[in-house]
Amino acid sequence: MTDAPLDAFAAFADSLAERTRPVIDRFFRQPLSVEEKGDGSPVTIADRAVEEMLRAAIRERFPDHGILGEEYGRQDMGRRFVWVIDPIDGTKSFITGLPLFGTLLALLDEGRPVLGVVEIQPLRERWVGVAGRGTTLNGRPCRTRACTRLEDAVLYATTPDIFAGADAEAFARVSAKARLRRFGGDCYAYALVATGTVDAVVEVGLQPYDYLPLVAVIEGAGGVITDWQGRPPGIDSDGRIVAAATPELHRAILEAL
């Protein structure tokens, strides 16, 4: 891919993120009906409104691109370029009024994430990562922290409830070695890795729309994001994800897992 199309895609993704703000503003901390999906996760009219708006905009601008979204599934996945949408990553935070949720966007080129956006609407914070370039927060470069030892690391996971059995034992081994363990934040914790205030996130049970938008953001800030076996995240990954500030810290976490 040449720089010009990637620049155009990044500018378009940035404009999409901007367009989600008034949609979220309309619904956040307002009385909403909450439905339960088949997997037990909550969904609201806000989730659907954001994804509907994003899908319509993508289809209008790039009708030959595919789309994978949390609420409305897969469309034209065989195309070279596929957009990945998580309209509200952290719906449980959203419905309880906690402002640590966001919209996630990714662009895949032949299955490889080349662009990622984390938009945290209530805080007016936006991370944009582009393959081969740096990650920005609100247009300014950001970098991961130079943490190389697990013993010095600030470690996050969204909730301890996601770990069970062998996964819980593995996470316990990692978190027992970390300097500080915290829970919460959903996608925001990964964005803070890119900012250099959090050093690592370890999670399981994620879907492609949860982690693919994070790849370019983490890597563009100098970090590493893989599955628990150290493989690059892809559409068919098993949902066990490690994001770390440095390659050295990443290796230490994989060894502990």
PDB file of C-alpha atoms in Angstrom:
ATOM      1  CA  MET A   1       0.000   0.000   0.000  1.00  0.00           C
ATOM      2  CA  THR A   2       1.321   3.453  -0.874  1.00  0.00           C
ATOM      3  CA  ASP A   3       1.373   6.260   1.659  1.00  0.00           C
ATOM      4  CA  ALA A   4      -1.366   8.247  -0.100  1.00  0.00           C
ATOM      5  CA  PRO A   5      -4.197   5.694   0.309  1.00  0.00           C
ATOM      6  CA  LEU A   6      -3.153   5.006   3.892  1.00  0.00           C
ATOM      7  CA  ASP A   7      -3.218   8.739   4.623  1.00  0.00           C
ATOM      8  CA  ALA A   8      -6.701   8.928   3.109  1.00  0.00           C
ATOM      9  CA  PHE A   9      -7.890   5.953   5.149  1.00  0.00           C
ATOM     10  CA  ALA A  10      -6.466   7.456   8.355  1.00  0.00           C
ATOM     11  CA  ALA A  11      -8.140  10.805   7.699  1.00  0.00           C
ATOM     12  CA  PHE A  12     -11.428   9.042   7.009  1.00  0.00           C
ATOM     13  CA  ALA A  13     -11.157   6.972  10.193  1.00  0.00           C
ATOM     14  CA  ASP A  14     -10.424  10.121  12.169  1.00  0.00           C
ATOM     15  CA  SER A  15     -13.540  11.743  10.750  1.00  0.00           C
ATOM     16  CA  LEU A  16     -15.593   8.661  11.619  1.00  0.00           C
ATOM     17  CA  ALA A  17     -14.413   8.822  15.220  1.00  0.00           C
ATOM     18  CA  GLU A  18     -15.396  12.483  15.373  1.00  0.00           C
ATOM     19  CA  ARG A  19     -18.869  11.639  14.107  1.00  0.00           C
ATOM     20  CA  THR A  20     -19.431   9.161  16.949  1.00  0.00           C
ATOM     21  CA  ARG A  21     -19.212  11.897  19.598  1.00  0.00           C
ATOM     22  CA  PRO A  22     -22.655  13.470  19.138  1.00  0.00           C
ATOM     23  CA  VAL A  23     -24.226  10.002  18.935  1.00  0.00           C
ATOM     24  CA  ILE A  24     -22.686   8.955  22.242  1.00  0.00           C
ATOM     25  CA  ASP A  25     -23.446  12.344  23.807  1.00  0.00           C
ATOM     26  CA  ARG A  26     -27.116  11.828  22.983  1.00  0.00           C
ATOM     27  CA  PHE A  27     -27.330   8.574  24.946  1.00  0.00           C
ATOM     28  CA  PHE A  28     -24.658   8.611  27.661  1.00  0.00           C
ATOM     29  CA  ARG A  29     -26.048   8.866  31.210  1.00  0.00           C
ATOM     30  CA  GLN A  30     -29.592   8.923  29.864  1.00  0.00           C
ATOM     31  CA  PRO A  31     -32.329   6.387  30.684  1.00  0.00           C
ATOM     32  CA  LEU A  32     -31.846   3.466  28.299  1.00  0.00           C
ATOM     33  CA  SER A  33     -33.308   0.043  27.809  1.00  0.00           C
ATOM     34  CA  VAL A  34     -30.612  -2.608  28.106  1.00  0.00           C
ATOM     35  CA  GLU A  35     -31.002  -5.909  26.284  1.00  0.00           C
ATOM     36  CA  GLU A  36     -29.047  -9.108  26.804  1.00  0.00           C
ATOM     37  CA  LYS A  37     -27.481 -10.796  23.777  1.00  0.00           C
ATOM     38  CA  GLY A  38     -27.105 -14.527  23.322  1.00  0.00           C
ATOM     39  CA  ASP A  39     -23.680 -14.520  24.943  1.00  0.00           C
ATOM     40  CA  GLY A  40     -25.003 -12.695  28.001  1.00  0.00           C
ATOM     41  CA  SER A  41     -23.396  -9.360  27.143  1.00  0.00           C
ATOM     42  CA  PRO A  42     -25.492  -6.172  27.227  1.00  0.00           C
ATOM     43  CA  VAL A  43     -26.453  -4.075  24.217  1.00  0.00           C
ATOM     44  CA  THR A  44     -28.302  -0.758  23.917  1.00  0.00           C
ATOM     45  CA  ILE A  45     -29.743   1.491  21.239  1.00  0.00           C
ATOM     46  CA  ALA A  46     -26.489   3.472  21.465  1.00  0.00           C
ATOM     47  CA  ASP A  47     -24.372   0.471  20.409  1.00  0.00           C
ATOM     48  CA  ARG A  48     -26.591  -0.082  17.407  1.00  0.00           C
ATOM     49  CA  ALA A  49     -26.844   3.590  16.471  1.00  0.00           C
ATOM     50  CA  VAL A  50     -23.073   4.031  16.434  1.00  0.00           C
ATOM     51  CA  GLU A  51     -22.473   0.931  14.322  1.00  0.00           C
ATOM     52  CA  GLU A  52     -25.284   1.775  11.901  1.00  0.00           C
ATOM     53  CA  MET A  53     -23.815   5.231  11.359  1.00  0.00           C
ATOM     54  CA  LEU A  54     -20.290   3.885  10.845  1.00  0.00           C
ATOM     55  CA  ARG A  55     -21.402   1.150   8.461  1.00  0.00           C
ATOM     56  CA  ALA A  56     -23.412   3.598   6.362  1.00  0.00           C
ATOM     57  CA  ALA A  57     -20.466   5.995   6.132  1.00  0.00           C
ATOM     58  CA  ILE A  58     -18.033   3.225   5.149  1.00  0.00           C
ATOM     59  CA  ARG A  59     -20.378   1.791   2.526  1.00  0.00           C
ATOM     60  CA  GLU A  60     -20.886   5.240   1.032  1.00  0.00           C
ATOM     61  CA  ARG A  61     -17.169   6.115   0.882  1.00  0.00           C
ATOM     62  CA  PHE A  62     -15.702   2.666   0.180  1.00  0.00           C
ATOM     63  CA  PRO A  63     -18.419   0.413  -1.259  1.00  0.00           C
ATOM     64  CA  ASP A  64     -15.825  -2.198  -2.256  1.00  0.00           C
ATOM     65  CA  HIS A  65     -14.580  -2.677   1.332  1.00  0.00           C
ATOM     66  CA  GLY A  66     -15.733  -5.348   3.763  1.00  0.00           C
ATOM     67  CA  ILE A  67     -17.032  -4.724   7.275  1.00  0.00           C
ATOM     68  CA  LEU A  68     -16.917  -6.710  10.512  1.00  0.00           C
ATOM     69  CA  GLY A  69     -18.928  -5.228  13.371  1.00  0.00           C
ATOM     70  CA  GLU A  70     -19.984  -6.438  16.798  1.00  0.00           C
ATOM     71  CA  GLU A  71     -23.692  -5.779  16.401  1.00  0.00           C
ATOM     72  CA  TYR A  72     -24.331  -6.489  12.700  1.00  0.00           C
ATOM     73  CA  GLY A  73     -21.758  -9.121  11.843  1.00  0.00           C
ATOM     74  CA  ARG A  74     -19.710  -9.744   8.719  1.00  0.00           C
ATOM     75  CA  GLN A  75     -20.117  -8.285   5.253  1.00  0.00           C
ATOM     76  CA  ASP A  76     -17.872  -8.945   2.215  1.00  0.00           C
ATOM     77  CA  MET A  77     -15.064 -10.404   4.321  1.00  0.00           C
ATOM     78  CA  GLY A  78     -13.260 -11.633   1.191  1.00  0.00           C
ATOM     79  CA  ARG A  79     -12.356  -8.105   0.115  1.00  0.00           C
ATOM     80  CA  ARG A  80      -8.785  -6.811   0.360  1.00  0.00           C
ATOM     81  CA  PHE A  81      -9.761  -4.047   2.798  1.00  0.00           C
ATOM     82  CA  VAL A  82     -12.033  -4.809   5.740  1.00  0.00           C
ATOM     83  CA  TRP A  83     -13.135  -2.350   8.417  1.00  0.00           C
ATOM     84  CA  VAL A  84     -13.579  -3.653  11.957  1.00  0.00           C
ATOM     85  CA  ILE A  85     -16.023  -1.883  14.295  1.00  0.00           C
ATOM     86  CA  ASP A  86     -16.690  -2.123  18.004  1.00  0.00           C
ATOM     87  CA  PRO A  87     -19.302   0.607  18.465  1.00  0.00           C
ATOM     88  CA  ILE A  88     -19.016   0.672  22.263  1.00  0.00           C
ATOM     89  CA  ASP A  89     -16.181  -1.270  23.794  1.00  0.00           C
ATOM     90  CA  GLY A  90     -17.170  -1.299  27.447  1.00  0.00           C
ATOM     91  CA  THR A  91     -20.956  -1.307  27.262  1.00  0.00           C
ATOM     92  CA  LYS A  92     -21.140  -2.255  30.957  1.00  0.00           C
ATOM     93  CA  SER A  93     -19.209   0.908  31.783  1.00  0.00           C
ATOM     94  CA  PHE A  94     -21.431   2.904  29.423  1.00  0.00           C
ATOM     95  CA  ILE A  95     -24.696   1.744  30.994  1.00  0.00           C
ATOM     96  CA  THR A  96     -23.403   2.437  34.520  1.00  0.00           C
ATOM     97  CA  GLY A  97     -22.231   5.952  33.654  1.00  0.00           C
ATOM     98  CA  LEU A  98     -18.510   5.227  33.886  1.00  0.00           C
ATOM     99  CA  PRO A  99     -16.722   7.268  31.174  1.00  0.00           C
ATOM    100  CA  LEU A 100     -14.073   4.639  30.409  1.00  0.00           C
ATOM    101  CA  PHE A 101     -15.580   3.143  27.263  1.00  0.00           C
ATOM    102  CA  GLY A 102     -14.977   3.913  23.626  1.00  0.00           C
ATOM    103  CA  THR A 103     -15.451   3.160  19.964  1.00  0.00           C
ATOM    104  CA  LEU A 104     -12.829   0.985  18.263  1.00  0.00           C
ATOM    105  CA  LEU A 105     -12.055   1.029  14.542  1.00  0.00           C
ATOM    106  CA  ALA A 106      -9.535  -0.913  12.494  1.00  0.00           C
ATOM    107  CA  LEU A 107      -8.704  -1.288   8.832  1.00  0.00           C
ATOM    108  CA  LEU A 108      -7.354  -4.646   7.699  1.00  0.00           C
ATOM    109  CA  ASP A 109      -5.300  -5.011   4.517  1.00  0.00           C
ATOM    110  CA  GLU A 110      -5.389  -8.678   3.479  1.00  0.00           C
ATOM    111  CA  GLY A 111      -6.180  -9.521   7.097  1.00  0.00           C
ATOM    112  CA  ARG A 112      -3.372  -7.435   8.618  1.00  0.00           C
ATOM    113  CA  PRO A 113      -4.315  -4.437  10.813  1.00  0.00           C
ATOM    114  CA  VAL A 114      -2.785  -1.324   9.228  1.00  0.00           C
ATOM    115  CA  LEU A 115      -4.869   1.291  10.998  1.00  0.00           C
ATOM    116  CA  GLY A 116      -6.453   1.531  14.437  1.00  0.00           C
ATOM    117  CA  VAL A 117      -8.500   4.103  16.330  1.00  0.00           C
ATOM    118  CA  VAL A 118      -9.502   4.249  19.994  1.00  0.00           C
ATOM    119  CA  GLU A 119     -12.072   6.998  20.558  1.00  0.00           C
ATOM    120  CA  ILE A 120     -12.984   7.739  24.196  1.00  0.00           C
ATOM    121  CA  GLN A 121     -15.901  10.098  23.680  1.00  0.00           C
ATOM    122  CA  PRO A 122     -16.619  11.302  27.242  1.00  0.00           C
ATOM    123  CA  LEU A 123     -12.977  12.307  27.751  1.00  0.00           C
ATOM    124  CA  ARG A 124     -12.548  13.654  24.207  1.00  0.00           C
ATOM    125  CA  GLU A 125      -9.441  11.518  23.750  1.00  0.00           C
ATOM    126  CA  ARG A 126      -8.558   9.805  20.474  1.00  0.00           C
ATOM    127  CA  TRP A 127      -5.657   7.499  19.718  1.00  0.00           C
ATOM    128  CA  VAL A 128      -4.807   6.843  16.061  1.00  0.00           C
ATOM    129  CA  GLY A 129      -2.233   4.264  15.039  1.00  0.00           C
ATOM    130  CA  VAL A 130      -1.019   3.682  11.484  1.00  0.00           C
ATOM    131  CA  ALA A 131       1.268   0.809  10.469  1.00  0.00           C
ATOM    132  CA  GLY A 132       4.855   1.926  10.015  1.00  0.00           C
ATOM    133  CA  ARG A 133       4.277   5.259  11.714  1.00  0.00           C
ATOM    134  CA  GLY A 134       3.836   6.588  15.209  1.00  0.00           C
ATOM    135  CA  THR A 135       0.673   6.598  17.270  1.00  0.00           C
ATOM    136  CA  THR A 136      -0.921   9.891  18.226  1.00  0.00           C
ATOM    137  CA  LEU A 137      -3.176  10.999  21.067  1.00  0.00           C
ATOM    138  CA  ASN A 138      -5.298  13.937  19.950  1.00  0.00           C
ATOM    139  CA  GLY A 139      -2.815  14.563  17.162  1.00  0.00           C
ATOM    140  CA  ARG A 140       0.329  14.496  19.309  1.00  0.00           C
ATOM    141  CA  PRO A 141       2.836  11.599  19.313  1.00  0.00           C
ATOM    142  CA  CYS A 142       2.691   9.225  22.258  1.00  0.00           C
ATOM    143  CA  ARG A 143       4.995   6.416  23.346  1.00  0.00           C
ATOM    144  CA  THR A 144       4.949   3.427  25.636  1.00  0.00           C
ATOM    145  CA  ARG A 145       6.989   3.486  28.818  1.00  0.00           C
ATOM    146  CA  ALA A 146      10.439   1.852  28.796  1.00  0.00           C
ATOM    147  CA  CYS A 147       9.425  -0.861  31.264  1.00  0.00           C
ATOM    148  CA  THR A 148      11.291  -4.119  30.680  1.00  0.00           C
ATOM    149  CA  ARG A 149      10.694  -6.066  33.923  1.00  0.00           C
ATOM    150  CA  LEU A 150       7.426  -7.561  35.060  1.00  0.00           C
ATOM    151  CA  GLU A 151       8.380  -6.690  38.636  1.00  0.00           C
ATOM    152  CA  ASP A 152       8.270  -2.999  37.658  1.00  0.00           C
ATOM    153  CA  ALA A 153       5.104  -3.168  35.569  1.00  0.00           C
ATOM    154  CA  VAL A 154       1.618  -1.755  36.021  1.00  0.00           C
ATOM    155  CA  LEU A 155      -0.671  -4.550  34.808  1.00  0.00           C
ATOM    156  CA  TYR A 156      -4.335  -4.264  33.843  1.00  0.00           C
ATOM    157  CA  ALA A 157      -7.225  -6.534  32.938  1.00  0.00           C
ATOM    158  CA  THR A 158     -10.822  -5.480  32.489  1.00  0.00           C
ATOM    159  CA  THR A 159     -12.081  -7.778  35.260  1.00  0.00           C
ATOM    160  CA  PRO A 160     -10.880 -10.902  37.090  1.00  0.00           C
ATOM    161  CA  ASP A 161     -14.187 -12.508  36.114  1.00  0.00           C
ATOM    162  CA  ILE A 162     -12.910 -13.237  32.594  1.00  0.00           C
ATOM    163  CA  PHE A 163     -10.345 -15.745  33.876  1.00  0.00           C
ATOM    164  CA  ALA A 164     -11.232 -19.312  34.833  1.00  0.00           C
ATOM    165  CA  GLY A 165      -9.385 -22.598  35.308  1.00  0.00           C
ATOM    166  CA  ALA A 166      -5.933 -22.692  33.735  1.00  0.00           C
ATOM    167  CA  ASP A 167      -6.355 -19.141  32.433  1.00  0.00           C
ATOM    168  CA  ALA A 168      -6.956 -17.885  35.975  1.00  0.00           C
ATOM    169  CA  GLU A 169      -3.871 -19.727  37.209  1.00  0.00           C
ATOM    170  CA  ALA A 170      -1.772 -18.245  34.394  1.00  0.00           C
ATOM    171  CA  PHE A 171      -3.003 -14.720  35.067  1.00  0.00           C
ATOM    172  CA  ALA A 172      -2.332 -15.180  38.789  1.00  0.00           C
ATOM    173  CA  ARG A 173       1.287 -16.078  38.008  1.00  0.00           C
ATOM    174  CA  VAL A 174       1.687 -12.899  35.958  1.00  0.00           C
ATOM    175  CA  SER A 175      -0.110 -10.553  38.322  1.00  0.00           C
ATOM    176  CA  ALA A 176       1.718 -11.899  41.384  1.00  0.00           C
ATOM    177  CA  LYS A 177       4.977 -10.675  39.849  1.00  0.00           C
ATOM    178  CA  ALA A 178       3.724  -7.265  38.713  1.00  0.00           C
ATOM    179  CA  ARG A 179       4.392  -4.143  40.729  1.00  0.00           C
ATOM    180  CA  LEU A 180       0.755  -3.069  40.555  1.00  0.00           C
ATOM    181  CA  ARG A 181      -2.361  -4.897  39.381  1.00  0.00           C
ATOM    182  CA  ARG A 182      -5.517  -3.002  38.482  1.00  0.00           C
ATOM    183  CA  PHE A 183      -8.848  -3.881  36.885  1.00  0.00           C
ATOM    184  CA  GLY A 184     -11.208  -1.923  34.644  1.00  0.00           C
ATOM    185  CA  GLY A 185     -11.044   0.341  31.651  1.00  0.00           C
ATOM    186  CA  ASP A 186     -11.808  -2.052  28.776  1.00  0.00           C
ATOM    187  CA  CYS A 187     -10.127  -0.536  25.681  1.00  0.00           C
ATOM    188  CA  TYR A 188      -8.941   2.450  27.710  1.00  0.00           C
ATOM    189  CA  ALA A 189      -6.327   0.332  29.495  1.00  0.00           C
ATOM    190  CA  TYR A 190      -4.734  -0.579  26.149  1.00  0.00           C
ATOM    191  CA  ALA A 191      -4.746   3.068  25.097  1.00  0.00           C
ATOM    192  CA  LEU A 192      -2.929   3.932  28.316  1.00  0.00           C
ATOM    193  CA  VAL A 193      -0.224   1.419  27.391  1.00  0.00           C
ATOM    194  CA  ALA A 194       0.309   3.507  24.253  1.00  0.00           C
ATOM    195  CA  THR A 195       0.435   6.635  26.419  1.00  0.00           C
ATOM    196  CA  GLY A 196       3.016   5.241  28.827  1.00  0.00           C
ATOM    197  CA  THR A 197       1.003   5.205  32.060  1.00  0.00           C
ATOM    198  CA  VAL A 198       0.142   1.488  31.997  1.00  0.00           C
ATOM    199  CA  ASP A 199       2.706  -1.164  31.065  1.00  0.00           C
ATOM    200  CA  ALA A 200       0.679  -4.236  30.132  1.00  0.00           C
ATOM    201  CA  VAL A 201      -2.786  -5.701  29.648  1.00  0.00           C
ATOM    202  CA  VAL A 202      -3.514  -9.438  29.764  1.00  0.00           C
ATOM    203  CA  GLU A 203      -6.968 -10.735  28.845  1.00  0.00           C
ATOM    204  CA  VAL A 204      -8.973 -13.670  27.520  1.00  0.00           C
ATOM    205  CA  GLY A 205     -12.316 -14.120  25.811  1.00  0.00           C
ATOM    206  CA  LEU A 206     -11.909 -11.210  23.405  1.00  0.00           C
ATOM    207  CA  GLN A 207     -13.464 -11.027  19.950  1.00  0.00           C
ATOM    208  CA  PRO A 208     -11.708  -9.718  16.800  1.00  0.00           C
ATOM    209  CA  TYR A 209     -13.464  -6.352  17.077  1.00  0.00           C
ATOM    210  CA  ASP A 210     -12.108  -6.063  20.651  1.00  0.00           C
ATOM    211  CA  TYR A 211      -8.428  -6.476  19.794  1.00  0.00           C
ATOM    212  CA  LEU A 212      -7.760  -5.837  16.090  1.00  0.00           C
ATOM    213  CA  PRO A 213      -8.243  -2.040  16.402  1.00  0.00           C
ATOM    214  CA  LEU A 214      -5.620  -2.030  19.182  1.00  0.00           C
ATOM    215  CA  VAL A 215      -2.817  -3.542  17.124  1.00  0.00           C
ATOM    216  CA  ALA A 216      -1.692  -0.472  15.174  1.00  0.00           C
ATOM    217  CA  VAL A 217      -2.213   1.760  18.226  1.00  0.00           C
ATOM    218  CA  ILE A 218       0.001  -0.363  20.501  1.00  0.00           C
ATOM    219  CA  GLU A 219       2.659  -1.116  17.891  1.00  0.00           C
ATOM    220  CA  GLY A 220       2.836   2.455  16.640  1.00  0.00           C
ATOM    221  CA  ALA A 221       3.608   3.616  20.181  1.00  0.00           C
ATOM    222  CA  GLY A 222       6.490   1.141  20.507  1.00  0.00           C
ATOM    223  CA  GLY A 223       4.645  -1.682  22.227  1.00  0.00           C
ATOM    224  CA  VAL A 224       3.940  -5.317  21.407  1.00  0.00           C
ATOM    225  CA  ILE A 225       0.550  -7.034  21.143  1.00  0.00           C
ATOM    226  CA  THR A 226       0.087 -10.751  20.445  1.00  0.00           C
ATOM    227  CA  ASP A 227      -1.894 -13.750  21.572  1.00  0.00           C
ATOM    228  CA  TRP A 228      -0.648 -15.783  24.553  1.00  0.00           C
ATOM    229  CA  GLN A 229       1.565 -17.837  22.248  1.00  0.00           C
ATOM    230  CA  GLY A 230       3.281 -14.753  20.861  1.00  0.00           C
ATOM    231  CA  ARG A 231       1.514 -14.857  17.489  1.00  0.00           C
ATOM    232  CA  PRO A 232       0.209 -11.709  15.765  1.00  0.00           C
ATOM    233  CA  PRO A 233      -3.502 -11.194  16.438  1.00  0.00           C
ATOM    234  CA  GLY A 234      -5.768 -12.053  13.529  1.00  0.00           C
ATOM    235  CA  ILE A 235      -9.410 -12.660  12.743  1.00  0.00           C
ATOM    236  CA  ASP A 236      -9.104 -16.259  13.923  1.00  0.00           C
ATOM    237  CA  SER A 237      -7.107 -15.672  17.120  1.00  0.00           C
ATOM    238  CA  ASP A 238      -8.468 -17.392  20.226  1.00  0.00           C
ATOM    239  CA  GLY A 239      -9.115 -14.163  22.121  1.00  0.00           C
ATOM    240  CA  ARG A 240      -6.234 -14.484  24.591  1.00  0.00           C
ATOM    241  CA  ILE A 241      -4.325 -11.215  24.221  1.00  0.00           C
ATOM    242  CA  VAL A 242      -1.169  -9.698  25.719  1.00  0.00           C
ATOM    243  CA  ALA A 243      -0.228  -6.066  25.168  1.00  0.00           C
ATOM    244  CA  ALA A 244       3.059  -4.831  26.620  1.00  0.00           C
ATOM    245  CA  ALA A 245       5.106  -1.656  26.572  1.00  0.00           C
ATOM    246  CA  THR A 246       8.357  -3.281  25.409  1.00  0.00           C
ATOM    247  CA  PRO A 247       9.513  -6.513  23.767  1.00  0.00           C
ATOM    248  CA  GLU A 248      11.375  -7.445  26.947  1.00  0.00           C
ATOM    249  CA  LEU A 249       8.290  -7.055  29.125  1.00  0.00           C
ATOM    250  CA  HIS A 250       6.232  -8.931  26.577  1.00  0.00           C
ATOM    251  CA  ARG A 251       8.622 -11.880  26.719  1.00  0.00           C
ATOM    252  CA  ALA A 252       8.550 -11.880  30.502  1.00  0.00           C
ATOM    253  CA  ILE A 253       4.763 -12.000  30.531  1.00  0.00           C
ATOM    254  CA  LEU A 254       4.629 -14.856  28.010  1.00  0.00           C
ATOM    255  CA  GLU A 255       7.095 -16.813  30.106  1.00  0.00           C
ATOM    256  CA  ALA A 256       4.988 -16.287  33.235  1.00  0.00           C
ATOM    257  CA  LEU A 257       1.814 -17.293  31.400  1.00  0.00           C
TER     258      LEU A 257
END
